[in-house]
Coordinates of C-alpha atoms and ligand atoms in Angstrom, one line a residue:
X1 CA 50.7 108.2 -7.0
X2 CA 54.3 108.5 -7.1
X3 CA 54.8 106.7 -3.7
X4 CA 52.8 104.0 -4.4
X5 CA 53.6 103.3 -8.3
X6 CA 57.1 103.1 -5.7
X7 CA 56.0 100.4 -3.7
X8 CA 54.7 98.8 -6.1
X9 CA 58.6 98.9 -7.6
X10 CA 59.8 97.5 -4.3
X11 CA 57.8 94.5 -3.9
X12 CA 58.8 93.2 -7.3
X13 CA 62.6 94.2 -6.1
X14 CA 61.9 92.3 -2.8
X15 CA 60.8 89.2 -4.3
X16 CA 63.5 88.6 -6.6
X17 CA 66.2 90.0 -4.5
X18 CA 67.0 88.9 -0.7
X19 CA 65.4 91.0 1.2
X20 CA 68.3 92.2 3.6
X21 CA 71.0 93.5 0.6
X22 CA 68.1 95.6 -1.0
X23 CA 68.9 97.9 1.8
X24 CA 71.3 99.8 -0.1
X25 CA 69.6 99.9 -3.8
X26 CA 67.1 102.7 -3.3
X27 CA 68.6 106.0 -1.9
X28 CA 65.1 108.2 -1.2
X29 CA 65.6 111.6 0.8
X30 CA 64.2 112.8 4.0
X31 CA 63.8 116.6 4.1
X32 CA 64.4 118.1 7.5
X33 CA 61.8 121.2 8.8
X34 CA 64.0 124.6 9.1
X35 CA 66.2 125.0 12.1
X36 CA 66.2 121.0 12.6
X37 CA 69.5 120.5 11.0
X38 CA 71.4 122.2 13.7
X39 CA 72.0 118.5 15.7
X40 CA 73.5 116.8 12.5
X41 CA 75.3 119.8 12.2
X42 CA 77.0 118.7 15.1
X43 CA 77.4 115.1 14.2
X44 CA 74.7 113.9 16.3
X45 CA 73.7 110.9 14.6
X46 CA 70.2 110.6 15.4
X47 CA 66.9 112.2 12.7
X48 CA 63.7 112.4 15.3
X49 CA 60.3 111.6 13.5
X50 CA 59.2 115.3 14.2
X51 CA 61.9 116.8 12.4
X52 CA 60.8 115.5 9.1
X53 CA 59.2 117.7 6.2
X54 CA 59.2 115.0 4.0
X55 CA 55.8 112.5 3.8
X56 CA 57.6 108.9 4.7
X57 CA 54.4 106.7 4.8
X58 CA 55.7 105.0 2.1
X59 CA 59.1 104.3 2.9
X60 CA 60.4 100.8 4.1
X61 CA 61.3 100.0 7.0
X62 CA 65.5 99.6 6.7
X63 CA 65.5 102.3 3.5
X64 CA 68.8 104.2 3.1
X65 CA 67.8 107.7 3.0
X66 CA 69.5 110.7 2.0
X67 CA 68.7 113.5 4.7
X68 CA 68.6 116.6 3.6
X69 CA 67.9 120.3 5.3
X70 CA 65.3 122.7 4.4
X71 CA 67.1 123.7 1.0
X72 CA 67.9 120.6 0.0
X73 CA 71.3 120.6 1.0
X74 CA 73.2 117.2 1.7
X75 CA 73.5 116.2 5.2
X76 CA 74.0 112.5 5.8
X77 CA 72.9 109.2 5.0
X78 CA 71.4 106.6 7.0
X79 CA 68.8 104.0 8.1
X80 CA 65.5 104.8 7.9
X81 CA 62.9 103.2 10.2
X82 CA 59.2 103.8 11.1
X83 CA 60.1 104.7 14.3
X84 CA 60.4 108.0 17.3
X85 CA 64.1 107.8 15.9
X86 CA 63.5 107.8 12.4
X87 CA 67.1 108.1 10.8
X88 CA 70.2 106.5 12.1
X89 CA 73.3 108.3 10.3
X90 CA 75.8 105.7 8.8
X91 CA 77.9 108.6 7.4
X92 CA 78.2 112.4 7.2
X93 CA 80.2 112.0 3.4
X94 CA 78.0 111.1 0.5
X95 CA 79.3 107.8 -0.3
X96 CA 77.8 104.5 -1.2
X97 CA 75.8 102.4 1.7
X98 CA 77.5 98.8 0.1
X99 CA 79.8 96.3 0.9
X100 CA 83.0 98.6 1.0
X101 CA 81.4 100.8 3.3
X102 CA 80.6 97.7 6.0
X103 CA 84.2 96.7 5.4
X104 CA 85.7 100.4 5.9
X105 CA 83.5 100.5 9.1
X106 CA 84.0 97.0 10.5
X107 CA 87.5 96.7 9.7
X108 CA 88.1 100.0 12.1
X109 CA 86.0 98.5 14.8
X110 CA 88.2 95.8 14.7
X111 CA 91.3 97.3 14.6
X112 CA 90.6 99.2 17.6
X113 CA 89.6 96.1 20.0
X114 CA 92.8 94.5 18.3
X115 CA 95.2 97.2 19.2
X116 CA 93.6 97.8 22.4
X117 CA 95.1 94.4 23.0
X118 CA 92.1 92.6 24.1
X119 CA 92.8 89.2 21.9
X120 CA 95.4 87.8 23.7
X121 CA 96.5 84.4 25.6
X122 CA 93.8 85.3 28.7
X123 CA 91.1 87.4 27.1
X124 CA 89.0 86.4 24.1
X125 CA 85.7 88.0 24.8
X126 CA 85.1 91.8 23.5
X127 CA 82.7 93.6 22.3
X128 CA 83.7 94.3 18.3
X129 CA 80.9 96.9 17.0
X130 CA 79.4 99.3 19.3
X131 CA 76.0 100.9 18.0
X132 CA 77.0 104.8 17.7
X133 CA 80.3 104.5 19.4
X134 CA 81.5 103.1 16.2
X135 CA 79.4 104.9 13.7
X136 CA 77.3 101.9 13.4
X137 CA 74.1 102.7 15.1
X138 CA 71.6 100.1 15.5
X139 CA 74.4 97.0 15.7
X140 CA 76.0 95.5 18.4
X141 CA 79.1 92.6 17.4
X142 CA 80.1 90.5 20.3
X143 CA 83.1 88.4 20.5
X144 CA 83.5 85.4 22.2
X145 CA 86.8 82.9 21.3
X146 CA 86.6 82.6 17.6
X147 CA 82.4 83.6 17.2
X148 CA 81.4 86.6 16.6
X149 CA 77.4 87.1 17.7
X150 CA 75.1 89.7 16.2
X151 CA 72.6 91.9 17.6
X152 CA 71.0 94.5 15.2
X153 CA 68.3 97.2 17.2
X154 CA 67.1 98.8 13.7
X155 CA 65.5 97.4 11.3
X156 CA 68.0 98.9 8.2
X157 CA 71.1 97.1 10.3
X158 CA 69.4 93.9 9.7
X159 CA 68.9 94.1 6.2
X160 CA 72.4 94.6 5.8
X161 CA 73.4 91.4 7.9
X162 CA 74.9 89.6 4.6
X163 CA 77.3 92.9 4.4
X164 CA 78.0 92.9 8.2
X165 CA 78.5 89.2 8.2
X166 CA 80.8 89.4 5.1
X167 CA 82.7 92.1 6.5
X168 CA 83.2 90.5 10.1
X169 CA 84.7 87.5 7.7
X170 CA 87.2 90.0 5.8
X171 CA 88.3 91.9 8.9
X172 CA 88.9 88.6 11.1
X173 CA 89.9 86.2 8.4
X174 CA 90.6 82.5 10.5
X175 CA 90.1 84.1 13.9
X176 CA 86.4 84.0 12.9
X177 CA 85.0 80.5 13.2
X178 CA 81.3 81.2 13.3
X179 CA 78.9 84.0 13.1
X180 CA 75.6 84.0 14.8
X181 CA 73.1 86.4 14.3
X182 CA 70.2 87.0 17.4
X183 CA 68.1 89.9 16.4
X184 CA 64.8 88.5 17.0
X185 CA 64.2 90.2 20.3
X186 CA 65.8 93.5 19.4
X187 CA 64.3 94.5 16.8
X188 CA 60.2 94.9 16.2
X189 CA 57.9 92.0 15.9
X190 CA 56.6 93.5 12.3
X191 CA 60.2 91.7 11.2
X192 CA 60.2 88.4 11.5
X193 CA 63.7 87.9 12.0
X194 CA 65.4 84.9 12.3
X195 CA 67.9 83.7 14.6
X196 CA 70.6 82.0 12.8
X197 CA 74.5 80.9 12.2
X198 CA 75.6 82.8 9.3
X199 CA 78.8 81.7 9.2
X200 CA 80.2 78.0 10.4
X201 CA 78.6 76.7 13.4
X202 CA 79.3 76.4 17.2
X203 CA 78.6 74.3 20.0
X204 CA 77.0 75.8 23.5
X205 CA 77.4 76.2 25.4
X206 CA 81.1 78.1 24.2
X207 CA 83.9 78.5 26.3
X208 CA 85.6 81.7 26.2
X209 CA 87.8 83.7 28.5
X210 CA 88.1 87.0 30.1
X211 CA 91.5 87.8 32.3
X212 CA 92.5 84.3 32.4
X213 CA 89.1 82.9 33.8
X214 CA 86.9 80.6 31.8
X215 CA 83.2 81.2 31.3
X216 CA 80.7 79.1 29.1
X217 CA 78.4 81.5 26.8
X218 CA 75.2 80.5 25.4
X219 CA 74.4 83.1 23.0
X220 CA 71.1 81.4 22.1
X221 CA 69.3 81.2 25.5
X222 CA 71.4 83.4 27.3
X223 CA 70.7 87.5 28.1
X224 CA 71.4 90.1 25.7
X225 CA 74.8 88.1 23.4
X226 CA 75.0 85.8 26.1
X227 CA 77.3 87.5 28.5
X228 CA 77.7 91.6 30.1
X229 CA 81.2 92.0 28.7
X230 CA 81.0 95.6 29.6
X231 CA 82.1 95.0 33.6
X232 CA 85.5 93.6 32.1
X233 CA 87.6 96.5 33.6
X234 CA 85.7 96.5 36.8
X235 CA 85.9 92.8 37.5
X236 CA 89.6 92.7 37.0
X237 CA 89.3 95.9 39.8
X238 CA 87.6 94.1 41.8
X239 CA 90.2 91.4 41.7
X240 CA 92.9 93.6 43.0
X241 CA 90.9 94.3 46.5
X242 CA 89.6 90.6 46.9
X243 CA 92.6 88.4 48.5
X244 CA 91.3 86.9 51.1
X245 CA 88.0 88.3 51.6
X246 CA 84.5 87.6 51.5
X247 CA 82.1 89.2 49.2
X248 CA 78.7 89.3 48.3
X249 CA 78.2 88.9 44.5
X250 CA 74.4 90.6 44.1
X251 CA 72.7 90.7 40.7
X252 CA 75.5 87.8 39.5
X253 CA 73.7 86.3 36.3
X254 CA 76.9 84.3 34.8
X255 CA 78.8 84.6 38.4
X256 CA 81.5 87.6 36.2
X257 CA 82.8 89.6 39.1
X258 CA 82.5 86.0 41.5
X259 CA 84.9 84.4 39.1
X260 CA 87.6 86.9 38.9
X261 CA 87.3 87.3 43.2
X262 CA 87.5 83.5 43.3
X263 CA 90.8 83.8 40.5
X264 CA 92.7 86.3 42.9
X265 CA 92.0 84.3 46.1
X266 CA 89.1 85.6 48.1
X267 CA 88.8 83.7 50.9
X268 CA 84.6 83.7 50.1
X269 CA 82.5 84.9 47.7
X270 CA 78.4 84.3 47.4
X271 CA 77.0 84.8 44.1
X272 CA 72.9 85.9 44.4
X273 CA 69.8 86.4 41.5
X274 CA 66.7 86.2 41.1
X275 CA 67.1 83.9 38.0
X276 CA 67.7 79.9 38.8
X277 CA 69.0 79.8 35.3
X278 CA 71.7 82.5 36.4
X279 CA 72.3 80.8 39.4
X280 CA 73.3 77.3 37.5
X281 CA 75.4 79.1 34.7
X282 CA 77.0 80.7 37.5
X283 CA 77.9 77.2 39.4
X284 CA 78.9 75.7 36.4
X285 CA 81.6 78.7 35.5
X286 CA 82.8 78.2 39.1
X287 CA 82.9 74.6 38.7
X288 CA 84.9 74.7 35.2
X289 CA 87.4 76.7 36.8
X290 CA 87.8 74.6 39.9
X291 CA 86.4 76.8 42.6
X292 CA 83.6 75.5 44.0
X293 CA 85.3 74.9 47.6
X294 CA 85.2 78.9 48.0
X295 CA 81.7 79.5 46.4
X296 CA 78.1 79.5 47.7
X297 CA 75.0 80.8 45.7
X298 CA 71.8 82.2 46.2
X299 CA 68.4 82.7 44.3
X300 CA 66.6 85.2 45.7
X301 CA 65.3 88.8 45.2
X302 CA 68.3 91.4 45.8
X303 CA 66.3 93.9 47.2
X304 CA 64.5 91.5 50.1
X305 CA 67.9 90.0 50.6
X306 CA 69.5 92.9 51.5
X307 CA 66.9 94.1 53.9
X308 CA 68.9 92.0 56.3
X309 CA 72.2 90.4 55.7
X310 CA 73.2 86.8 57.1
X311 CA 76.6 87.5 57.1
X312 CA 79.2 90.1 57.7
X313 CA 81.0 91.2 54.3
X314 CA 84.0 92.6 53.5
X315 CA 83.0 93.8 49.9
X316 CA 79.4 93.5 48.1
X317 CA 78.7 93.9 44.4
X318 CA 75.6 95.7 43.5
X319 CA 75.0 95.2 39.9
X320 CA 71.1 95.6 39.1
X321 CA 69.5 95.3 35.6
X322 CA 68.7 99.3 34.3
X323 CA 65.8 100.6 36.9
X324 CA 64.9 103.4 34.4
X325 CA 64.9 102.8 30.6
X326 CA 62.5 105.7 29.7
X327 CA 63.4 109.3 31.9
X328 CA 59.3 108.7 32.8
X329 CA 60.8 106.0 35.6
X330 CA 63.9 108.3 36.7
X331 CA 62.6 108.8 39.8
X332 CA 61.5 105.5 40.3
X333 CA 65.3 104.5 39.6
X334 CA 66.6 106.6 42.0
X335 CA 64.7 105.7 44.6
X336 CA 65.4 101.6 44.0
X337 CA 69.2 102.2 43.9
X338 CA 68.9 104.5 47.4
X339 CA 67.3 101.8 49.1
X340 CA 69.5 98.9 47.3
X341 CA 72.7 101.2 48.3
X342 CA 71.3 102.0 51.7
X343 CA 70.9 98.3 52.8
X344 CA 74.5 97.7 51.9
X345 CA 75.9 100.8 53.2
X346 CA 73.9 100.1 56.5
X347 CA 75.3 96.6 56.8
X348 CA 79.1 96.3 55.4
X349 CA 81.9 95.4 57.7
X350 CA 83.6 98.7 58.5
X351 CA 86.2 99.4 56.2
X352 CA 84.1 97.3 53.9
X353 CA 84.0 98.3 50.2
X354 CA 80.8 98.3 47.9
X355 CA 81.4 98.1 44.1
X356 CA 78.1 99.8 42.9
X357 CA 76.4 100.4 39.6
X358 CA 73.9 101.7 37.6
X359 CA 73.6 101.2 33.8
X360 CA 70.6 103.0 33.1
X361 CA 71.2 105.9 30.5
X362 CA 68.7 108.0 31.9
X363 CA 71.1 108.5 35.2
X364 CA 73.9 110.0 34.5
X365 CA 77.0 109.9 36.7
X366 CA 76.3 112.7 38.5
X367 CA 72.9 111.7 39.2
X368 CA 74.3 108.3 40.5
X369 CA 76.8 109.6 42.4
X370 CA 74.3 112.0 44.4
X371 CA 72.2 109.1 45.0
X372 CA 75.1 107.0 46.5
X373 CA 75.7 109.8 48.6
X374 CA 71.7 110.4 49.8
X375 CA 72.3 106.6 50.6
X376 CA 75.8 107.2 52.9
X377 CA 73.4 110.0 54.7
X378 CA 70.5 107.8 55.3
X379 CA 72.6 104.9 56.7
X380 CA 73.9 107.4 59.1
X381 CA 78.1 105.9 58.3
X382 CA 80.9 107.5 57.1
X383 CA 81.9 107.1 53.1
X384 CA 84.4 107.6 50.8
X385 CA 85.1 107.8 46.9
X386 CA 87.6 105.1 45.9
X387 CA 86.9 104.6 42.1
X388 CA 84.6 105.9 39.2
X389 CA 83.8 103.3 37.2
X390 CA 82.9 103.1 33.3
X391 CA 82.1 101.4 30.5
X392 CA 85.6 99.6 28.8
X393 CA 86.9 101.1 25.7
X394 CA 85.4 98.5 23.5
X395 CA 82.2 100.6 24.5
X396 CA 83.3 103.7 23.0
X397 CA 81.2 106.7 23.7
X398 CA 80.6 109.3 20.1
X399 CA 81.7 112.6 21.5
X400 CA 78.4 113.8 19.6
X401 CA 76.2 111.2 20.8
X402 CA 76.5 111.3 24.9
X403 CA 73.5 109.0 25.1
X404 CA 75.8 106.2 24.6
X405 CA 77.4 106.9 27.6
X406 CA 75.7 104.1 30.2
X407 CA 77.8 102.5 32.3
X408 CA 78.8 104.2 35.7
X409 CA 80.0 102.6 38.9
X410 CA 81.7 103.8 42.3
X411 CA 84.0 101.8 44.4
X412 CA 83.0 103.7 48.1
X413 CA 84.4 102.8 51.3
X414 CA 82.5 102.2 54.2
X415 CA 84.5 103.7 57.3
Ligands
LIG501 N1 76.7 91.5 37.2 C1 76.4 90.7 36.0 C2 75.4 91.3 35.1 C3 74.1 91.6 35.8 S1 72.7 91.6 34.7 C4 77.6 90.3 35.3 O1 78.7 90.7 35.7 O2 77.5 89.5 34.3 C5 71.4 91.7 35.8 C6 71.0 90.4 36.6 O3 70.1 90.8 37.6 C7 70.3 89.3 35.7 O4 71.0 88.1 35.8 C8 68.9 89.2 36.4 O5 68.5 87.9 36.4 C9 69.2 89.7 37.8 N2 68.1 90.3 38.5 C10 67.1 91.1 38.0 N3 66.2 91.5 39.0 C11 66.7 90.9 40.1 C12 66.3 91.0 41.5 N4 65.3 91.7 41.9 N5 67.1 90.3 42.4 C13 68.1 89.6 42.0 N6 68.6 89.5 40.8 C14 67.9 90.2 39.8

C-alpha cells in the first residue's frame, strides 16, 4: 500500500519534473541481508540483487538509494537499477546526490587527465570519467578536441545527464565546445534514451589528435565513443620499435597503432578487419595524415588470415574485440587467443616482435600471459617477455573494485 500510494507520488513528480534530475529527489533505502555488508565494508562499490532484504519491486529504475546493513546502519548511497547489479555506490559519506556532488566528482576527474598532461599541443583525445575508477560507476566521458561524448551503462547515470553535462561545462569552461550524449546502446531498451548534443554542436566527422597524429572521430556511427583511446600508451610503444619496418596491423578499426607506425617511419605497415567501414575510416586517417604511400589495408577475418600469412613481418598487432564477456565463454576465450597467438608466433620473422592483447575482464593478466605462453609451446619457437602492457592512467583501476582492471597486453619476441 505504501509502495504503491509511492508510485503513484512518482508519476505525478515525473510528469511535471524532467525525468533525468528527479534522480536525486527521492532517497529510499535498500536494507542489506546479515553478513552482506562485509564488500562495502571494503569499499567495493557494487550492491548484488541477492544481497537485498529490502522488497524493491517498486523502486525506479535510476532511484538514489540509501543502503543500509542488517541494523540499519548507514553504508553508502548510490544508483539503484532493476538489475544482477542492483546498487552502484556514488559515495561512502552521507551527502547529497545533486549538482555539487557531480561537480566535486567531475571536476577531480578532470583534474587528473589535466595534470597527467594529456591536453597539450599533440594530444587532445582522453578519456575524462572512468565508470568506478573515478567513483562514477555507470559513466564513461570521452574527450576528443574540445567535445566531450557521453556514455552512461546504468540507468540512474542517465537520469543525471543534465548534472553530468553541467558539471563537464563548469570543470572545462571554453575548452568544452560541445557535449554529446550516446547512451542508447548502453543502457536497456526499457529506456528509451535518446542520442543527443547537449551542449553546442559538432561536425563529423571531428578531428582530434593523439601523439601528434590526426584521426577523424564519428561519435555517432562510430564503436563504443567513436574511438579505443585506451591503446594510447601502447601505440606510442609501438612507435619506438617501428622505424623502418613492416607490420601487420590485425583487428585495426580506425587504423590507431597503423598511424602512429606510419608517424615514426615504418617502412610498411598493413592495416586488416573484418569491418569495411573500419577499413575506410582507417584509409581516410592515413590519408589526412599523408601516408598513404606506406599503407595497404585489408578486410578480412583475422583468424582465417592468419592461418597463412602473405608476407614476412617484422612486428604484427593482435588487437581482437573481448572473446569472453561472461566467465561462461572463458574457455572459449582462451582457446581463440591460443590459436590467434599461435598463427602469429608460428609465422613472424625471427626476431619479430608481436604486440598482443586481450581486453576481456574475465582474463586476467596472468591468465593471458599463460596462454601466450601455451601459444610459444605449440608453435614449437623460442619467446621472450619484452613488455606488460595496460590500460593508460586515464583508465584508472579502484583499488577496491579490480574488475575494472581490463586491458592487458605483451610485447614478446620471437627468437
Ligand atoms: N586496435 C583498434 C581497436 C580494435 S576494436 C584500435 O587501436 O583502435 C576491435 C576491431 O576488431 C573492430 O574494428 C572490429 O571490426 C574488428 N573485428 C572483430 N572481429 C574481427 C575478425 N574476426 N577479424 C577481423 N577484425 C575483426
Amino acid at each position: 500500500m505504501v509502495f504503491s500510494s509511492q508510485k503513484c507520488l512518482n508519476k505525478i513528480i515525473h510528469s511535471v519534473l524532467n525525468f533525468r534530475t528527479f534522480a536525486t529527489m527521492l532517497v529510499r533505502s535498500v536494507q542489506l541481508r546479515k553478513g552482506k555488508e562485509q564488500s562495502l565494508l571494503r569499499n567495493h562499490p557494487w550492491v548484488f540483487s541477492g544481497a537485498i532484504y529490502t522488497d524493491v519491486s517498486q523502486f525506479d529504475d535510476g532511484d538514489v538509494v540509501e543502503i543500509e546493513d542488517f541494523k540499519g546502519r548507514f553504508l553508502a548511497l548510490g544508483h539503484f537499477q532493476h538489475a544482477t547489479i542492483s546498487v552502484r555506490v556514488l559515495t561512502f559519506e552521507r551527502e547529497e546526490i545533486d549538482q555539487t556532488f557531480f561537480d566535486k566528482v567531475i571536476r577531480n576527474a578532470v583534474q587528473l587527465r589535466l595534470n597527467l598532461g594529456l591536453l597539450n599541443k599533440k594530444n587532445n583525445i582522453f578519456r575524462v570519467c572512468h565508470g568506478e575508477g573515478d567513483n562514477l560507476p555507470g559513466l564513461i566521458v570521452d574527450f576528443y578536441n574540445g567535445v566531450a561524448v557521453i556514455q552512461c551503462h546504468s540507468i540512474g547515470m542517465y537520469r543525471s545527464l543534465d548534472f553530468i553535462a553541467q558539471a563537464l561545462k563548469l570543470a572545462f569552461g571554453d575548452k568544452l565546445i560541445a557535449i554529446y550524449s550516446k547512451s542508447s546502446d548502453t543502457i536497456p531498451e526499457r529506456i528509451d534514451a535518446k542520442d543527443e548534443y547537449l551542449l553546442g554542436s559538432c561536425e563529423i566527422p571531428h578531428l582530434a589528435l593523439e601523439n601528434g597524429v590526426n584521426y577523424k572521430i564519428d561519435w555517432i556511427t562510430g564503436q563504443k565513443t567513436g574511438f579505443f583511446i585506451d591503446q594510447r600508451e601502447n601505440r606510442a610503444l609501438l612507435g619506438k620499435y617501428a622505424f623502418g619496418k613492416k607490420v601487420l596491423n590485425t583487428f585495426c578499426y580506425s587504423g590507431g597503432f597503423s598511424l602512429q607506425a606510419l608517424n615514426q617511419n615504418a617502412h610498411l605497415v598493413h592495416s586488416l578487419d573484418s569491418s569495411k567501414k573500419a577499413i575506410e575510416l582507417t584509409e581516410s586517417n592515413v590519408e589526412i595524415n599523408s601516408f598513404s604511400g606506406n599503407h595497404a589495408s585489408i578486410v578480412a577475418d583475422a583468424m582465417e588470415y592468419m592461418k597463412d600469412l602473405k608476407e614476412d613481418y617484422d612486428i604484427i598487432i593482435l588487437d581482437p574485440p573481448a572473446f569472453a564477456k561472461h566467465r561462461d565463454k572463458r574457455h572459449q576465450a582462451i582457446q581463440g587467443y591460443k590459436r590467434l597467438n599461435a598463427h602469429a608466433i608460428r609465422q613472424i620473422k625471427p626476431g619479430g616482435l608481436i604486440f598482443t592483447f586481450s581486453c576481456s575482464q574475465v582474463v586476467d593478466k596472468y591468465l593471458f600471459t599463460n596462454t601466450i605462453i601455451a601459444a610459444a609451446i605449440e608453435s614449437g619457437r623460442n619467446v621472450r617477455i619484452l613488455e606488460q602492457l595496460h590500460q593508460p592512467a586515464d583508465h584508472p583501476i579502484n583499488a577496491f573494485h579490480p574488475e575494472g582492471e581490463y586491458l592487458k597486453g605483451l610485447v614478446i619476441q620471437v627468437i
